[in-house]
Amino acid sequence: MTRVRLTFHKGWEETMFRSTATKELVALHTSKIAAEAIKGAPRRKNSSGTPWNGVKNNIEAYVQNSLEGWYGNVVIERNSRARHAMLQDQGFRDRSGRRHPGRRFLKAALLKSRIE
């Protein structure tokens, strides 16, 4: 039988969360979430090609560094002229008052990538 002594030093989380291996891991999972969001994004039915303001063309992922470590972002429609993805996701009422239910593709992407 082998005995092992494991000692945690104060501040070990900072060096772990700031490492490049953590950055790569965060980037991998962030890109998976963005890919699931693109896959579930609404599309036009009768279209030859993808329009410039299509939801799937305006979803991107990137990783940033903060004081606590690396974190991933999935940005939906940074272009201010194409801001309709959140309406597609959450639902909306049109001018005549009719309710259009949301498609919840962003929530589905997050639920699919979570670890239980």
GROMACS .gro file of N, CA and C in nm:
model
  348
    1MET      N    1   0.084  -0.116   0.000
    1MET     CA    2   0.000   0.000   0.000
    1MET      C    3   0.089   0.125   0.000
    2THR      N    4   0.058   0.217  -0.088
    2THR     CA    5   0.136   0.340  -0.101
    2THR      C    6   0.059   0.456  -0.042
    3ARG      N    7   0.127   0.535   0.034
    3ARG     CA    8   0.064   0.655   0.091
    3ARG      C    9   0.106   0.776   0.009
    4VAL      N   10   0.008   0.858  -0.017
    4VAL     CA   11   0.033   0.980  -0.093
    4VAL      C   12  -0.016   1.097  -0.010
    5ARG      N   13   0.062   1.198  -0.005
    5ARG     CA   14   0.022   1.319   0.067
    5ARG      C   15  -0.004   1.428  -0.036
    6LEU      N   16  -0.124   1.478  -0.036
    6LEU     CA   17  -0.166   1.581  -0.131
    6LEU      C   18  -0.181   1.712  -0.055
    7THR      N   19  -0.107   1.812  -0.098
    7THR     CA   20  -0.108   1.942  -0.031
    7THR      C   21  -0.152   2.049  -0.130
    8PHE      N   22  -0.251   2.125  -0.090
    8PHE     CA   23  -0.296   2.239  -0.169
    8PHE      C   24  -0.238   2.365  -0.109
    9HIS      N   25  -0.176   2.445  -0.193
    9HIS     CA   26  -0.120   2.572  -0.148
    9HIS      C   27  -0.219   2.684  -0.177
   10LYS      N   28  -0.211   2.788  -0.098
   10LYS     CA   29  -0.300   2.901  -0.117
   10LYS      C   30  -0.275   2.964  -0.254
   11GLY      N   31  -0.382   2.985  -0.328
   11GLY     CA   32  -0.370   3.047  -0.460
   11GLY      C   33  -0.350   2.947  -0.574
   12TRP      N   34  -0.367   2.818  -0.550
   12TRP     CA   35  -0.346   2.719  -0.656
   12TRP      C   36  -0.450   2.734  -0.766
   13GLU      N   37  -0.568   2.786  -0.732
   13GLU     CA   38  -0.672   2.802  -0.833
   13GLU      C   39  -0.632   2.905  -0.938
   14GLU      N   40  -0.568   3.011  -0.895
   14GLU     CA   41  -0.530   3.117  -0.990
   14GLU      C   42  -0.435   3.065  -1.097
   15THR      N   43  -0.333   2.991  -1.056
   15THR     CA   44  -0.238   2.938  -1.155
   15THR      C   45  -0.306   2.835  -1.245
   16MET      N   46  -0.398   2.760  -1.190
   16MET     CA   47  -0.469   2.660  -1.270
   16MET      C   48  -0.562   2.726  -1.370
   17PHE      N   49  -0.641   2.825  -1.326
   17PHE     CA   50  -0.738   2.890  -1.413
   17PHE      C   51  -0.674   2.981  -1.517
   18ARG      N   52  -0.550   3.024  -1.494
   18ARG     CA   53  -0.482   3.111  -1.591
   18ARG      C   54  -0.392   3.035  -1.688
   19SER      N   55  -0.385   2.905  -1.677
   19SER     CA   56  -0.295   2.827  -1.762
   19SER      C   57  -0.347   2.819  -1.906
   20THR      N   58  -0.258   2.786  -1.998
   20THR     CA   59  -0.298   2.775  -2.139
   20THR      C   60  -0.382   2.651  -2.163
   21ALA      N   61  -0.364   2.548  -2.081
   21ALA     CA   62  -0.447   2.428  -2.094
   21ALA      C   63  -0.592   2.460  -2.061
   22THR      N   64  -0.613   2.545  -1.962
   22THR     CA   65  -0.750   2.587  -1.928
   22THR      C   66  -0.808   2.670  -2.040
   23LYS      N   67  -0.726   2.756  -2.102
   23LYS     CA   68  -0.773   2.837  -2.215
   23LYS      C   69  -0.818   2.747  -2.330
   24GLU      N   70  -0.740   2.645  -2.362
   24GLU     CA   71  -0.775   2.554  -2.470
   24GLU      C   72  -0.904   2.478  -2.439
   25LEU      N   73  -0.921   2.438  -2.315
   25LEU     CA   74  -1.040   2.365  -2.275
   25LEU      C   75  -1.164   2.455  -2.282
   26VAL      N   76  -1.151   2.578  -2.236
   26VAL     CA   77  -1.262   2.672  -2.243
   26VAL      C   78  -1.296   2.703  -2.388
   27ALA      N   79  -1.195   2.719  -2.473
   27ALA     CA   80  -1.218   2.747  -2.615
   27ALA      C   81  -1.289   2.630  -2.684
   28LEU      N   82  -1.252   2.509  -2.647
   28LEU     CA   83  -1.315   2.390  -2.706
   28LEU      C   84  -1.463   2.385  -2.673
   29HIS      N   85  -1.497   2.404  -2.547
   29HIS     CA   86  -1.637   2.395  -2.507
   29HIS      C   87  -1.718   2.515  -2.555
   30THR      N   88  -1.656   2.631  -2.563
   30THR     CA   89  -1.726   2.749  -2.616
   30THR      C   90  -1.757   2.730  -2.763
   31SER      N   91  -1.663   2.674  -2.838
   31SER     CA   92  -1.690   2.651  -2.981
   31SER      C   93  -1.796   2.544  -3.001
   32LYS      N   94  -1.804   2.446  -2.911
   32LYS     CA   95  -1.911   2.345  -2.920
   32LYS      C   96  -2.047   2.408  -2.897
   33ILE      N   97  -2.056   2.498  -2.800
   33ILE     CA   98  -2.184   2.566  -2.774
   33ILE      C   99  -2.223   2.653  -2.893
   34ALA      N  100  -2.127   2.723  -2.952
   34ALA     CA  101  -2.156   2.806  -3.069
   34ALA      C  102  -2.199   2.720  -3.188
   35ALA      N  103  -2.137   2.604  -3.205
   35ALA     CA  104  -2.174   2.515  -3.315
   35ALA      C  105  -2.317   2.462  -3.297
   36GLU      N  106  -2.354   2.429  -3.174
   36GLU     CA  107  -2.491   2.383  -3.148
   36GLU      C  108  -2.591   2.496  -3.171
   37ALA      N  109  -2.555   2.619  -3.135
   37ALA     CA  110  -2.644   2.734  -3.158
   37ALA      C  111  -2.660   2.758  -3.308
   38ILE      N  112  -2.554   2.744  -3.384
   38ILE     CA  113  -2.562   2.762  -3.530
   38ILE      C  114  -2.647   2.652  -3.592
   39LYS      N  115  -2.631   2.530  -3.541
   39LYS     CA  116  -2.707   2.419  -3.596
   39LYS      C  117  -2.857   2.435  -3.569
   40GLY      N  118  -2.892   2.489  -3.453
   40GLY     CA  119  -3.033   2.506  -3.419
   40GLY      C  120  -3.093   2.638  -3.459
   41ALA      N  121  -3.014   2.727  -3.517
   41ALA     CA  122  -3.063   2.861  -3.552
   41ALA      C  123  -3.168   2.853  -3.662
   42PRO      N  124  -3.267   2.941  -3.656
   42PRO     CA  125  -3.372   2.942  -3.760
   42PRO      C  126  -3.316   2.985  -3.895
   43ARG      N  127  -3.373   2.927  -4.000
   43ARG     CA  128  -3.331   2.957  -4.137
   43ARG      C  129  -3.453   2.986  -4.223
   44ARG      N  130  -3.431   3.054  -4.333
   44ARG     CA  131  -3.539   3.074  -4.429
   44ARG      C  132  -3.568   2.943  -4.500
   45LYS      N  133  -3.695   2.923  -4.532
   45LYS     CA  134  -3.732   2.798  -4.597
   45LYS      C  135  -3.700   2.798  -4.747
   46ASN      N  136  -3.740   2.901  -4.816
   46ASN     CA  137  -3.720   2.907  -4.961
   46ASN      C  138  -3.616   3.013  -4.994
   47SER      N  139  -3.491   2.972  -4.985
   47SER     CA  140  -3.384   3.068  -5.011
   47SER      C  141  -3.271   2.998  -5.085
   48SER      N  142  -3.216   3.067  -5.180
   48SER     CA  143  -3.100   3.013  -5.250
   48SER      C  144  -2.975   3.076  -5.190
   49GLY      N  145  -2.919   3.012  -5.090
   49GLY     CA  146  -2.803   3.068  -5.023
   49GLY      C  147  -2.841   3.127  -4.888
   50THR      N  148  -2.742   3.170  -4.817
   50THR     CA  149  -2.764   3.225  -4.684
   50THR      C  150  -2.753   3.377  -4.691
   51PRO      N  151  -2.854   3.451  -4.643
   51PRO     CA  152  -2.847   3.597  -4.649
   51PRO      C  153  -2.744   3.651  -4.550
   52TRP      N  154  -2.703   3.775  -4.572
   52TRP     CA  155  -2.601   3.836  -4.487
   52TRP      C  156  -2.649   3.851  -4.343
   53ASN      N  157  -2.780   3.868  -4.324
   53ASN     CA  158  -2.831   3.888  -4.190
   53ASN      C  159  -2.891   3.760  -4.131
   54GLY      N  160  -2.858   3.646  -4.190
   54GLY     CA  161  -2.904   3.519  -4.135
   54GLY      C  162  -2.847   3.498  -3.996
   55VAL      N  163  -2.925   3.434  -3.910
   55VAL     CA  164  -2.883   3.418  -3.771
   55VAL      C  165  -2.755   3.336  -3.762
   56LYS      N  166  -2.743   3.232  -3.843
   56LYS     CA  167  -2.624   3.146  -3.832
   56LYS      C  168  -2.496   3.215  -3.875
   57ASN      N  169  -2.506   3.318  -3.958
   57ASN     CA  170  -2.386   3.393  -3.999
   57ASN      C  171  -2.340   3.490  -3.893
   58ASN      N  172  -2.422   3.517  -3.794
   58ASN     CA  173  -2.391   3.618  -3.694
   58ASN      C  174  -2.372   3.560  -3.555
   59ILE      N  175  -2.337   3.434  -3.545
   59ILE     CA  176  -2.304   3.371  -3.417
   59ILE      C  177  -2.155   3.341  -3.417
   60GLU      N  178  -2.084   3.389  -3.316
   60GLU     CA  179  -1.941   3.365  -3.308
   60GLU      C  180  -1.900   3.342  -3.164
   61ALA      N  181  -1.788   3.274  -3.147
   61ALA     CA  182  -1.737   3.242  -3.013
   61ALA      C  183  -1.596   3.294  -2.998
   62TYR      N  184  -1.563   3.341  -2.878
   62TYR     CA  185  -1.426   3.381  -2.848
   62TYR      C  186  -1.400   3.363  -2.700
   63VAL      N  187  -1.272   3.359  -2.664
   63VAL     CA  188  -1.229   3.339  -2.526
   63VAL      C  189  -1.156   3.463  -2.479
   64GLN      N  190  -1.185   3.505  -2.355
   64GLN     CA  191  -1.121   3.623  -2.298
   64GLN      C  192  -1.061   3.590  -2.163
   65ASN      N  193  -0.968   3.672  -2.121
   65ASN     CA  194  -0.903   3.655  -1.992
   65ASN      C  195  -0.954   3.760  -1.895
   66SER      N  196  -0.978   3.720  -1.770
   66SER     CA  197  -1.019   3.814  -1.667
   66SER      C  198  -0.928   3.795  -1.546
   67LEU      N  199  -0.960   3.861  -1.438
   67LEU     CA  200  -0.880   3.846  -1.316
   67LEU      C  201  -0.891   3.705  -1.258
   68GLU      N  202  -1.004   3.639  -1.278
   68GLU     CA  203  -1.023   3.504  -1.224
   68GLU      C  204  -0.974   3.394  -1.316
   69GLY      N  205  -0.952   3.422  -1.443
   69GLY     CA  206  -0.907   3.320  -1.538
   69GLY      C  207  -0.975   3.339  -1.673
   70TRP      N  208  -0.979   3.233  -1.753
   70TRP     CA  209  -1.033   3.237  -1.887
   70TRP      C  210  -1.184   3.212  -1.883
   71TYR      N  211  -1.256   3.278  -1.972
   71TYR     CA  212  -1.398   3.251  -1.987
   71TYR      C  213  -1.436   3.264  -2.134
   72GLY      N  214  -1.538   3.189  -2.174
   72GLY     CA  215  -1.581   3.186  -2.312
   72GLY      C  216  -1.707   3.267  -2.334
   73ASN      N  217  -1.718   3.325  -2.451
   73ASN     CA  218  -1.835   3.404  -2.490
   73ASN      C  219  -1.890   3.351  -2.621
   74VAL      N  220  -2.020   3.340  -2.629
   74VAL     CA  221  -2.087   3.314  -2.755
   74VAL      C  222  -2.169   3.439  -2.784
   75VAL      N  223  -2.130   3.511  -2.889
   75VAL     CA  224  -2.192   3.639  -2.922
   75VAL      C  225  -2.294   3.617  -3.033
   76ILE      N  226  -2.412   3.671  -3.010
   76ILE     CA  227  -2.521   3.660  -3.108
   76ILE      C  228  -2.540   3.796  -3.172
   77GLU      N  229  -2.515   3.805  -3.298
   77GLU     CA  230  -2.540   3.923  -3.380
   77GLU      C  231  -2.479   4.050  -3.325
   78ARG      N  232  -2.350   4.061  -3.339
   78ARG     CA  233  -2.278   4.182  -3.302
   78ARG      C  234  -2.314   4.298  -3.394
   79ASN      N  235  -2.352   4.264  -3.519
   79ASN     CA  236  -2.392   4.366  -3.616
   79ASN      C  237  -2.525   4.427  -3.573
   80SER      N  238  -2.531   4.557  -3.554
   80SER     CA  239  -2.652   4.623  -3.504
   80SER      C  240  -2.765   4.625  -3.608
   81ARG      N  241  -2.733   4.601  -3.735
   81ARG     CA  242  -2.837   4.600  -3.838
   81ARG      C  243  -2.907   4.466  -3.849
   82ALA      N  244  -2.861   4.366  -3.777
   82ALA     CA  245  -2.918   4.232  -3.790
   82ALA      C  246  -2.961   4.175  -3.655
   83ARG      N  247  -3.024   4.255  -3.573
   83ARG     CA  248  -3.060   4.210  -3.438
   83ARG      C  249  -3.201   4.152  -3.435
   84HIS      N  250  -3.213   4.028  -3.474
   84HIS     CA  251  -3.343   3.963  -3.465
   84HIS      C  252  -3.334   3.822  -3.406
   85ALA      N  253  -3.215   3.777  -3.371
   85ALA     CA  254  -3.200   3.642  -3.317
   85ALA      C  255  -3.266   3.627  -3.181
   86MET      N  256  -3.258   3.729  -3.098
   86MET     CA  257  -3.321   3.718  -2.967
   86MET      C  258  -3.473   3.717  -2.978
   87LEU      N  259  -3.528   3.788  -3.077
   87LEU     CA  260  -3.672   3.779  -3.100
   87LEU      C  261  -3.710   3.638  -3.145
   88GLN      N  262  -3.628   3.578  -3.230
   88GLN     CA  263  -3.654   3.442  -3.274
   88GLN      C  264  -3.644   3.343  -3.158
   89ASP      N  265  -3.555   3.371  -3.065
   89ASP     CA  266  -3.534   3.279  -2.954
   89ASP      C  267  -3.640   3.296  -2.845
   90GLN      N  268  -3.671   3.417  -2.807
   90GLN     CA  269  -3.762   3.443  -2.696
   90GLN      C  270  -3.908   3.451  -2.737
   91GLY      N  271  -3.935   3.481  -2.862
   91GLY     CA  272  -4.073   3.500  -2.907
   91GLY      C  273  -4.107   3.648  -2.906
   92PHE      N  274  -4.212   3.685  -2.978
   92PHE     CA  275  -4.250   3.826  -2.988
   92PHE      C  276  -4.396   3.837  -3.030
   93ARG      N  277  -4.449   3.958  -3.023
   93ARG     CA  278  -4.582   3.990  -3.075
   93ARG      C  279  -4.564   4.083  -3.195
   94ASP      N  280  -4.633   4.052  -3.302
   94ASP     CA  281  -4.622   4.138  -3.419
   94ASP      C  282  -4.714   4.260  -3.404
   95ARG      N  283  -4.718   4.344  -3.505
   95ARG     CA  284  -4.794   4.470  -3.495
   95ARG      C  285  -4.943   4.448  -3.478
   96SER      N  286  -4.994   4.337  -3.528
   96SER     CA  287  -5.138   4.310  -3.513
   96SER      C  288  -5.170   4.246  -3.378
   97GLY      N  289  -5.068   4.217  -3.296
   97GLY     CA  290  -5.090   4.162  -3.163
   97GLY      C  291  -5.082   4.011  -3.154
   98ARG      N  292  -5.052   3.946  -3.265
   98ARG     CA  293  -5.041   3.801  -3.265
   98ARG      C  294  -4.911   3.758  -3.198
   99ARG      N  295  -4.919   3.655  -3.119
   99ARG     CA  296  -4.802   3.604  -3.047
   99ARG      C  297  -4.729   3.501  -3.133
  100HIS      N  298  -4.597   3.518  -3.146
  100HIS     CA  299  -4.512   3.422  -3.217
  100HIS      C  300  -4.423   3.356  -3.112
  101PRO      N  301  -4.437   3.226  -3.091
  101PRO     CA  302  -4.357   3.161  -2.986
  101PRO      C  303  -4.210   3.156  -3.022
  102GLY      N  304  -4.127   3.153  -2.921
  102GLY     CA  305  -3.983   3.147  -2.943
  102GLY      C  306  -3.939   3.006  -2.980
  103ARG      N  307  -3.825   2.998  -3.045
  103ARG     CA  308  -3.772   2.868  -3.086
  103ARG      C  309  -3.675   2.809  -2.985
  104ARG      N  310  -3.626   2.893  -2.893
  104ARG     CA  311  -3.539   2.850  -2.784
  104ARG      C  312  -3.415   2.773  -2.831
  105PHE      N  313  -3.357   2.813  -2.943
  105PHE     CA  314  -3.239   2.743  -2.994
  105PHE      C  315  -3.115   2.772  -2.912
  106LEU      N  316  -3.107   2.889  -2.849
  106LEU     CA  317  -2.991   2.921  -2.766
  106LEU      C  318  -2.995   2.843  -2.635
  107LYS      N  319  -3.112   2.833  -2.574
  107LYS     CA  320  -3.125   2.755  -2.451
  107LYS      C  321  -3.100   2.608  -2.479
  108ALA      N  322  -3.146   2.559  -2.593
  108ALA     CA  323  -3.122   2.420  -2.629
  108ALA      C  324  -2.973   2.390  -2.646
  109ALA      N  325  -2.900   2.486  -2.702
  109ALA     CA  326  -2.754   2.467  -2.718
  109ALA      C  327  -2.685   2.461  -2.583
  110LEU      N  328  -2.728   2.544  -2.489
  110LEU     CA  329  -2.669   2.540  -2.354
  110LEU      C  330  -2.707   2.412  -2.280
  111LEU      N  331  -2.831   2.370  -2.294
  111LEU     CA  332  -2.875   2.247  -2.226
  111LEU      C  333  -2.804   2.124  -2.281
  112LYS      N  334  -2.777   2.124  -2.410
  112LYS     CA  335  -2.711   2.008  -2.471
  112LYS      C  336  -2.565   1.998  -2.427
  113SER      N  337  -2.502   2.111  -2.397
  113SER     CA  338  -2.361   2.109  -2.361
  113SER      C  339  -2.335   2.099  -2.211
  114ARG      N  340  -2.439   2.103  -2.131
  114ARG     CA  341  -2.414   2.098  -1.986
  114ARG      C  342  -2.374   1.958  -1.941
  115ILE      N  343  -2.304   1.954  -1.831
  115ILE     CA  344  -2.256   1.829  -1.774
  115ILE      C  345  -2.336   1.801  -1.650
  116GLU      N  346  -2.388   1.681  -1.641
  116GLU     CA  347  -2.469   1.646  -1.522
  116GLU      C  348  -2.392   1.556  -1.430
   0.00000   0.00000   0.00000
